[in-house]
């Protein structure tokens, strides 16, 4: 959904919100509401894809190609690439730029997102599965070579494994552990458990539930539901008696589904505060 900003330095501009998913707020780059509305009219009449309008950068093809190649922000480079794909017709120059970005951009998430989009809408995975798989393997190798590894890229391409996550959960960086735990508990259908003993998954989830960081405990609770670890419900009941964070407690009760919905105040939750600035969210408001 889009909302108008009415106070502060960005007064008069539009902000896009995803209130049902993990994406954070994004201030669209149009200078004010009238510019946004005029662009919507122009692009609608010109045949552009205008769903969730404002995500496309308000630039022409040449400027989008330049942004994709050289903008310092990976999030904006990706937005430039996706904007090229929303044009009524993708020129040869744009296709060349997109191919170069998927092969050479240092950000693995950008490579994966562009390839995933092209895989569904341009390559047509049903008719060129081998071509897509080969390209995805190349991006996956790059993602694993990065420091830290590009777990989001691996998840996008369905190449994320439990072992990728396990390595990051042992990191000394708390944000890396949080990112890995988030993907463990919330990336439905995107984490391969091939060859992973039940005891290993059990041990990882128990450690998350016992962590001092409430956000990691929350992801541990999510993992219990994600992997249907019903044998850990007694542990959740024990945690329910001592848990101090309202949001973690809410989700423990929701997973157990044996009590009426509790009332809680998100502002009082350390998890809620961290969740709003979680590293995997797109909160790049640099312009």
PDB file of C-alpha atoms in Angstrom, residues 75-261:
ATOM      1  CA  UNK A  75      19.204  -2.007  -3.260  1.00  0.00           C
ATOM      2  CA  UNK A  76      18.928   0.829  -5.784  1.00  0.00           C
ATOM      3  CA  UNK A  77      20.915  -1.110  -8.415  1.00  0.00           C
ATOM      4  CA  UNK A  78      18.428  -3.944  -8.006  1.00  0.00           C
ATOM      5  CA  UNK A  79      15.504  -1.548  -8.228  1.00  0.00           C
ATOM      6  CA  UNK A  80      17.019  -0.157 -11.443  1.00  0.00           C
ATOM      7  CA  UNK A  81      17.272  -3.657 -12.897  1.00  0.00           C
ATOM      8  CA  UNK A  82      13.703  -4.514 -11.950  1.00  0.00           C
ATOM      9  CA  UNK A  83      12.590  -1.172 -13.393  1.00  0.00           C
ATOM     10  CA  UNK A  84      14.146  -2.105 -16.741  1.00  0.00           C
ATOM     11  CA  UNK A  85      12.096  -5.286 -16.722  1.00  0.00           C
ATOM     12  CA  UNK A  86       8.918  -3.240 -16.174  1.00  0.00           C
ATOM     13  CA  UNK A  87       9.352  -1.236 -19.357  1.00  0.00           C
ATOM     14  CA  UNK A  88       6.793  -1.992 -22.080  1.00  0.00           C
ATOM     15  CA  UNK A  89       9.641  -3.392 -24.197  1.00  0.00           C
ATOM     16  CA  UNK A  90      13.111  -4.450 -23.056  1.00  0.00           C
ATOM     17  CA  UNK A  91      15.714  -3.310 -25.574  1.00  0.00           C
ATOM     18  CA  UNK A  92      18.884  -5.128 -26.531  1.00  0.00           C
ATOM     19  CA  UNK A  93      20.908  -2.577 -24.531  1.00  0.00           C
ATOM     20  CA  UNK A  94      18.802  -3.279 -21.450  1.00  0.00           C
ATOM     21  CA  UNK A  95      19.160  -7.046 -21.888  1.00  0.00           C
ATOM     22  CA  UNK A  96      22.933  -6.657 -22.183  1.00  0.00           C
ATOM     23  CA  UNK A  97      23.030  -4.549 -19.015  1.00  0.00           C
ATOM     24  CA  UNK A  98      20.910  -7.070 -17.116  1.00  0.00           C
ATOM     25  CA  UNK A  99      23.102  -9.947 -18.264  1.00  0.00           C
ATOM     26  CA  UNK A 100      26.235  -8.078 -17.191  1.00  0.00           C
ATOM     27  CA  UNK A 101      24.742  -7.356 -13.751  1.00  0.00           C
ATOM     28  CA  UNK A 102      23.815 -11.006 -13.207  1.00  0.00           C
ATOM     29  CA  UNK A 103      27.346 -12.038 -14.132  1.00  0.00           C
ATOM     30  CA  UNK A 104      29.460  -9.324 -12.502  1.00  0.00           C
ATOM     31  CA  UNK A 105      27.596  -7.419  -9.761  1.00  0.00           C
ATOM     32  CA  UNK A 106      29.268  -7.998  -6.376  1.00  0.00           C
ATOM     33  CA  UNK A 107      25.928  -8.244  -4.541  1.00  0.00           C
ATOM     34  CA  UNK A 108      24.636 -11.841  -4.625  1.00  0.00           C
ATOM     35  CA  UNK A 109      21.076 -10.860  -3.735  1.00  0.00           C
ATOM     36  CA  UNK A 110      20.878  -8.579  -6.766  1.00  0.00           C
ATOM     37  CA  UNK A 111      22.131 -11.361  -9.032  1.00  0.00           C
ATOM     38  CA  UNK A 112      19.676 -13.854  -7.589  1.00  0.00           C
ATOM     39  CA  UNK A 113      16.634 -11.564  -7.684  1.00  0.00           C
ATOM     40  CA  UNK A 114      17.228 -10.579 -11.305  1.00  0.00           C
ATOM     41  CA  UNK A 115      17.843 -14.179 -12.339  1.00  0.00           C
ATOM     42  CA  UNK A 116      14.768 -15.374 -10.461  1.00  0.00           C
ATOM     43  CA  UNK A 117      12.605 -12.770 -12.174  1.00  0.00           C
ATOM     44  CA  UNK A 118      14.062 -13.523 -15.578  1.00  0.00           C
ATOM     45  CA  UNK A 119      13.724 -17.225 -14.901  1.00  0.00           C
ATOM     46  CA  UNK A 120       9.985 -16.990 -14.404  1.00  0.00           C
ATOM     47  CA  UNK A 121       9.125 -14.347 -16.964  1.00  0.00           C
ATOM     48  CA  UNK A 122      11.803 -14.459 -19.671  1.00  0.00           C
ATOM     49  CA  UNK A 123      13.697 -17.749 -19.630  1.00  0.00           C
ATOM     50  CA  UNK A 124      10.483 -19.652 -18.865  1.00  0.00           C
ATOM     51  CA  UNK A 125      11.731 -22.340 -16.522  1.00  0.00           C
ATOM     52  CA  UNK A 126       9.337 -24.945 -17.857  1.00  0.00           C
ATOM     53  CA  UNK A 127      10.959 -24.827 -21.291  1.00  0.00           C
ATOM     54  CA  UNK A 128      14.550 -23.929 -20.354  1.00  0.00           C
ATOM     55  CA  UNK A 129      15.096 -25.580 -16.964  1.00  0.00           C
ATOM     56  CA  UNK A 130      18.699 -26.554 -17.704  1.00  0.00           C
ATOM     57  CA  UNK A 131      19.663 -23.003 -18.703  1.00  0.00           C
ATOM     58  CA  UNK A 132      18.140 -21.589 -15.539  1.00  0.00           C
ATOM     59  CA  UNK A 133      19.702 -24.251 -13.313  1.00  0.00           C
ATOM     60  CA  UNK A 134      23.145 -23.626 -14.779  1.00  0.00           C
ATOM     61  CA  UNK A 135      22.867 -19.872 -14.243  1.00  0.00           C
ATOM     62  CA  UNK A 136      21.531 -20.382 -10.702  1.00  0.00           C
ATOM     63  CA  UNK A 137      24.468 -22.625  -9.833  1.00  0.00           C
ATOM     64  CA  UNK A 138      26.879 -19.876 -10.887  1.00  0.00           C
ATOM     65  CA  UNK A 139      25.108 -17.301  -8.700  1.00  0.00           C
ATOM     66  CA  UNK A 140      24.971 -19.759  -5.791  1.00  0.00           C
ATOM     67  CA  UNK A 141      28.736 -20.314  -5.956  1.00  0.00           C
ATOM     68  CA  UNK A 142      29.258 -16.554  -5.861  1.00  0.00           C
ATOM     69  CA  UNK A 143      26.859 -16.204  -2.910  1.00  0.00           C
ATOM     70  CA  UNK A 144      28.739 -18.814  -0.883  1.00  0.00           C
ATOM     71  CA  UNK A 145      32.081 -17.149  -1.695  1.00  0.00           C
ATOM     72  CA  UNK A 146      31.003 -13.805  -0.202  1.00  0.00           C
ATOM     73  CA  UNK A 147      31.727 -12.722   3.361  1.00  0.00           C
ATOM     74  CA  UNK A 148      29.208 -13.016   4.827  1.00  0.00           C
ATOM     75  CA  UNK A 149      27.606 -15.588   2.526  1.00  0.00           C
ATOM     76  CA  UNK A 150      24.581 -14.435   0.553  1.00  0.00           C
ATOM     77  CA  UNK A 151      21.944 -16.518   2.302  1.00  0.00           C
ATOM     78  CA  UNK A 152      19.086 -14.449   0.889  1.00  0.00           C
ATOM     79  CA  UNK A 153      20.366 -15.078  -2.629  1.00  0.00           C
ATOM     80  CA  UNK A 154      20.554 -18.815  -1.969  1.00  0.00           C
ATOM     81  CA  UNK A 155      17.018 -18.787  -0.573  1.00  0.00           C
ATOM     82  CA  UNK A 156      15.697 -16.896  -3.614  1.00  0.00           C
ATOM     83  CA  UNK A 157      17.193 -19.504  -5.954  1.00  0.00           C
ATOM     84  CA  UNK A 158      16.097 -22.473  -3.790  1.00  0.00           C
ATOM     85  CA  UNK A 159      19.756 -23.307  -3.195  1.00  0.00           C
ATOM     86  CA  UNK A 160      19.797 -22.591   0.556  1.00  0.00           C
ATOM     87  CA  UNK A 161      20.689 -25.605   2.697  1.00  0.00           C
ATOM     88  CA  UNK A 162      20.514 -26.252   6.397  1.00  0.00           C
ATOM     89  CA  UNK A 163      24.325 -26.454   6.427  1.00  0.00           C
ATOM     90  CA  UNK A 164      24.561 -22.903   4.980  1.00  0.00           C
ATOM     91  CA  UNK A 165      22.417 -21.686   7.864  1.00  0.00           C
ATOM     92  CA  UNK A 166      24.243 -23.747  10.469  1.00  0.00           C
ATOM     93  CA  UNK A 167      27.575 -22.131   9.616  1.00  0.00           C
ATOM     94  CA  UNK A 168      26.105 -18.646  10.007  1.00  0.00           C
ATOM     95  CA  UNK A 169      24.432 -19.504  13.302  1.00  0.00           C
ATOM     96  CA  UNK A 170      27.907 -20.093  14.734  1.00  0.00           C
ATOM     97  CA  UNK A 171      29.111 -16.614  13.695  1.00  0.00           C
ATOM     98  CA  UNK A 172      30.306 -14.141  16.323  1.00  0.00           C
ATOM     99  CA  UNK A 173      28.325 -11.393  14.577  1.00  0.00           C
ATOM    100  CA  UNK A 174      24.837 -11.164  16.140  1.00  0.00           C
ATOM    101  CA  UNK A 175      23.286  -9.778  12.938  1.00  0.00           C
ATOM    102  CA  UNK A 176      24.582 -12.717  10.923  1.00  0.00           C
ATOM    103  CA  UNK A 177      23.083 -15.115  13.462  1.00  0.00           C
ATOM    104  CA  UNK A 178      19.785 -13.242  13.323  1.00  0.00           C
ATOM    105  CA  UNK A 179      19.692 -13.332   9.534  1.00  0.00           C
ATOM    106  CA  UNK A 180      20.406 -17.061   9.493  1.00  0.00           C
ATOM    107  CA  UNK A 181      17.822 -17.784  12.197  1.00  0.00           C
ATOM    108  CA  UNK A 182      15.230 -15.723  10.338  1.00  0.00           C
ATOM    109  CA  UNK A 183      15.717 -17.801   7.198  1.00  0.00           C
ATOM    110  CA  UNK A 184      15.593 -21.017   9.209  1.00  0.00           C
ATOM    111  CA  UNK A 185      12.269 -20.157  10.784  1.00  0.00           C
ATOM    112  CA  UNK A 186      10.530 -18.182   8.061  1.00  0.00           C
ATOM    113  CA  UNK A 187      11.753 -19.144   4.566  1.00  0.00           C
ATOM    114  CA  UNK A 188       9.010 -21.652   3.850  1.00  0.00           C
ATOM    115  CA  UNK A 189       9.966 -24.194   1.213  1.00  0.00           C
ATOM    116  CA  UNK A 190      13.355 -22.568   0.646  1.00  0.00           C
ATOM    117  CA  UNK A 191      15.619 -24.470   3.050  1.00  0.00           C
ATOM    118  CA  UNK A 192      16.788 -27.929   2.062  1.00  0.00           C
ATOM    119  CA  UNK A 193      17.071 -30.469   4.883  1.00  0.00           C
ATOM    120  CA  UNK A 194      18.579 -33.184   2.713  1.00  0.00           C
ATOM    121  CA  UNK A 195      20.826 -35.396   4.810  1.00  0.00           C
ATOM    122  CA  UNK A 196      20.242 -33.435   8.040  1.00  0.00           C
ATOM    123  CA  UNK A 197      19.567 -35.687  11.049  1.00  0.00           C
ATOM    124  CA  UNK A 198      16.548 -34.842  13.150  1.00  0.00           C
ATOM    125  CA  UNK A 199      18.860 -34.589  16.158  1.00  0.00           C
ATOM    126  CA  UNK A 200      20.837 -31.768  14.499  1.00  0.00           C
ATOM    127  CA  UNK A 201      17.721 -29.729  13.759  1.00  0.00           C
ATOM    128  CA  UNK A 202      16.501 -30.438  17.281  1.00  0.00           C
ATOM    129  CA  UNK A 203      19.759 -29.208  18.816  1.00  0.00           C
ATOM    130  CA  UNK A 204      19.853 -26.011  16.738  1.00  0.00           C
ATOM    131  CA  UNK A 205      16.258 -25.144  17.629  1.00  0.00           C
ATOM    132  CA  UNK A 206      16.855 -25.805  21.336  1.00  0.00           C
ATOM    133  CA  UNK A 207      19.866 -23.466  21.319  1.00  0.00           C
ATOM    134  CA  UNK A 208      17.813 -20.722  19.696  1.00  0.00           C
ATOM    135  CA  UNK A 209      15.057 -21.121  22.285  1.00  0.00           C
ATOM    136  CA  UNK A 210      17.670 -20.836  25.042  1.00  0.00           C
ATOM    137  CA  UNK A 211      19.471 -17.797  23.596  1.00  0.00           C
ATOM    138  CA  UNK A 212      19.710 -14.529  25.538  1.00  0.00           C
ATOM    139  CA  UNK A 213      18.684 -12.597  22.411  1.00  0.00           C
ATOM    140  CA  UNK A 214      14.848 -12.428  22.306  1.00  0.00           C
ATOM    141  CA  UNK A 215      14.876 -12.147  18.511  1.00  0.00           C
ATOM    142  CA  UNK A 216      16.738 -15.455  18.250  1.00  0.00           C
ATOM    143  CA  UNK A 217      14.271 -17.016  20.693  1.00  0.00           C
ATOM    144  CA  UNK A 218      11.461 -15.766  18.481  1.00  0.00           C
ATOM    145  CA  UNK A 219      13.026 -17.394  15.418  1.00  0.00           C
ATOM    146  CA  UNK A 220      13.466 -20.577  17.455  1.00  0.00           C
ATOM    147  CA  UNK A 221       9.739 -20.568  18.206  1.00  0.00           C
ATOM    148  CA  UNK A 222       9.060 -20.076  14.490  1.00  0.00           C
ATOM    149  CA  UNK A 223      11.346 -23.025  13.657  1.00  0.00           C
ATOM    150  CA  UNK A 224       9.309 -25.276  15.959  1.00  0.00           C
ATOM    151  CA  UNK A 225       6.254 -24.569  13.832  1.00  0.00           C
ATOM    152  CA  UNK A 226       8.109 -24.433  10.513  1.00  0.00           C
ATOM    153  CA  UNK A 227       9.507 -27.950  10.904  1.00  0.00           C
ATOM    154  CA  UNK A 228       6.578 -29.325  12.933  1.00  0.00           C
ATOM    155  CA  UNK A 229       8.753 -30.153  15.954  1.00  0.00           C
ATOM    156  CA  UNK A 230       5.823 -31.075  18.168  1.00  0.00           C
ATOM    157  CA  UNK A 231       8.124 -32.940  20.569  1.00  0.00           C
ATOM    158  CA  UNK A 232       9.504 -29.507  21.594  1.00  0.00           C
ATOM    159  CA  UNK A 233       6.107 -28.237  22.735  1.00  0.00           C
ATOM    160  CA  UNK A 234       6.886 -29.139  26.369  1.00  0.00           C
ATOM    161  CA  UNK A 235       9.965 -26.903  26.078  1.00  0.00           C
ATOM    162  CA  UNK A 236       7.783 -24.089  24.736  1.00  0.00           C
ATOM    163  CA  UNK A 237       5.460 -24.518  27.705  1.00  0.00           C
ATOM    164  CA  UNK A 238       8.430 -24.188  30.058  1.00  0.00           C
ATOM    165  CA  UNK A 239       9.635 -21.100  28.224  1.00  0.00           C
ATOM    166  CA  UNK A 240       6.141 -19.629  28.376  1.00  0.00           C
ATOM    167  CA  UNK A 241       6.409 -19.471  32.161  1.00  0.00           C
ATOM    168  CA  UNK A 242       9.653 -17.448  32.156  1.00  0.00           C
ATOM    169  CA  UNK A 243       9.580 -15.466  28.890  1.00  0.00           C
ATOM    170  CA  UNK A 244       9.675 -11.705  29.445  1.00  0.00           C
ATOM    171  CA  UNK A 245       9.365 -10.438  25.876  1.00  0.00           C
ATOM    172  CA  UNK A 246       5.674  -9.914  24.990  1.00  0.00           C
ATOM    173  CA  UNK A 247       6.077 -10.719  21.290  1.00  0.00           C
ATOM    174  CA  UNK A 248       8.011 -13.924  21.891  1.00  0.00           C
ATOM    175  CA  UNK A 249       5.397 -14.919  24.466  1.00  0.00           C
ATOM    176  CA  UNK A 250       2.610 -14.167  21.990  1.00  0.00           C
ATOM    177  CA  UNK A 251       4.132 -16.490  19.391  1.00  0.00           C
ATOM    178  CA  UNK A 252       4.797 -19.231  21.921  1.00  0.00           C
ATOM    179  CA  UNK A 253       1.110 -19.201  22.808  1.00  0.00           C
ATOM    180  CA  UNK A 254       0.175 -19.068  19.133  1.00  0.00           C
ATOM    181  CA  UNK A 255       2.343 -22.098  18.365  1.00  0.00           C
ATOM    182  CA  UNK A 256       0.875 -24.040  21.251  1.00  0.00           C
ATOM    183  CA  UNK A 257      -2.645 -22.932  20.298  1.00  0.00           C
ATOM    184  CA  UNK A 258      -3.924 -23.916  23.704  1.00  0.00           C
ATOM    185  CA  UNK A 259      -4.846 -20.488  25.058  1.00  0.00           C
ATOM    186  CA  UNK A 260      -6.970 -17.586  23.952  1.00  0.00           C
ATOM    187  CA  UNK A 261      -5.138 -14.920  21.993  1.00  0.00           C
TER     188      UNK A 261
END
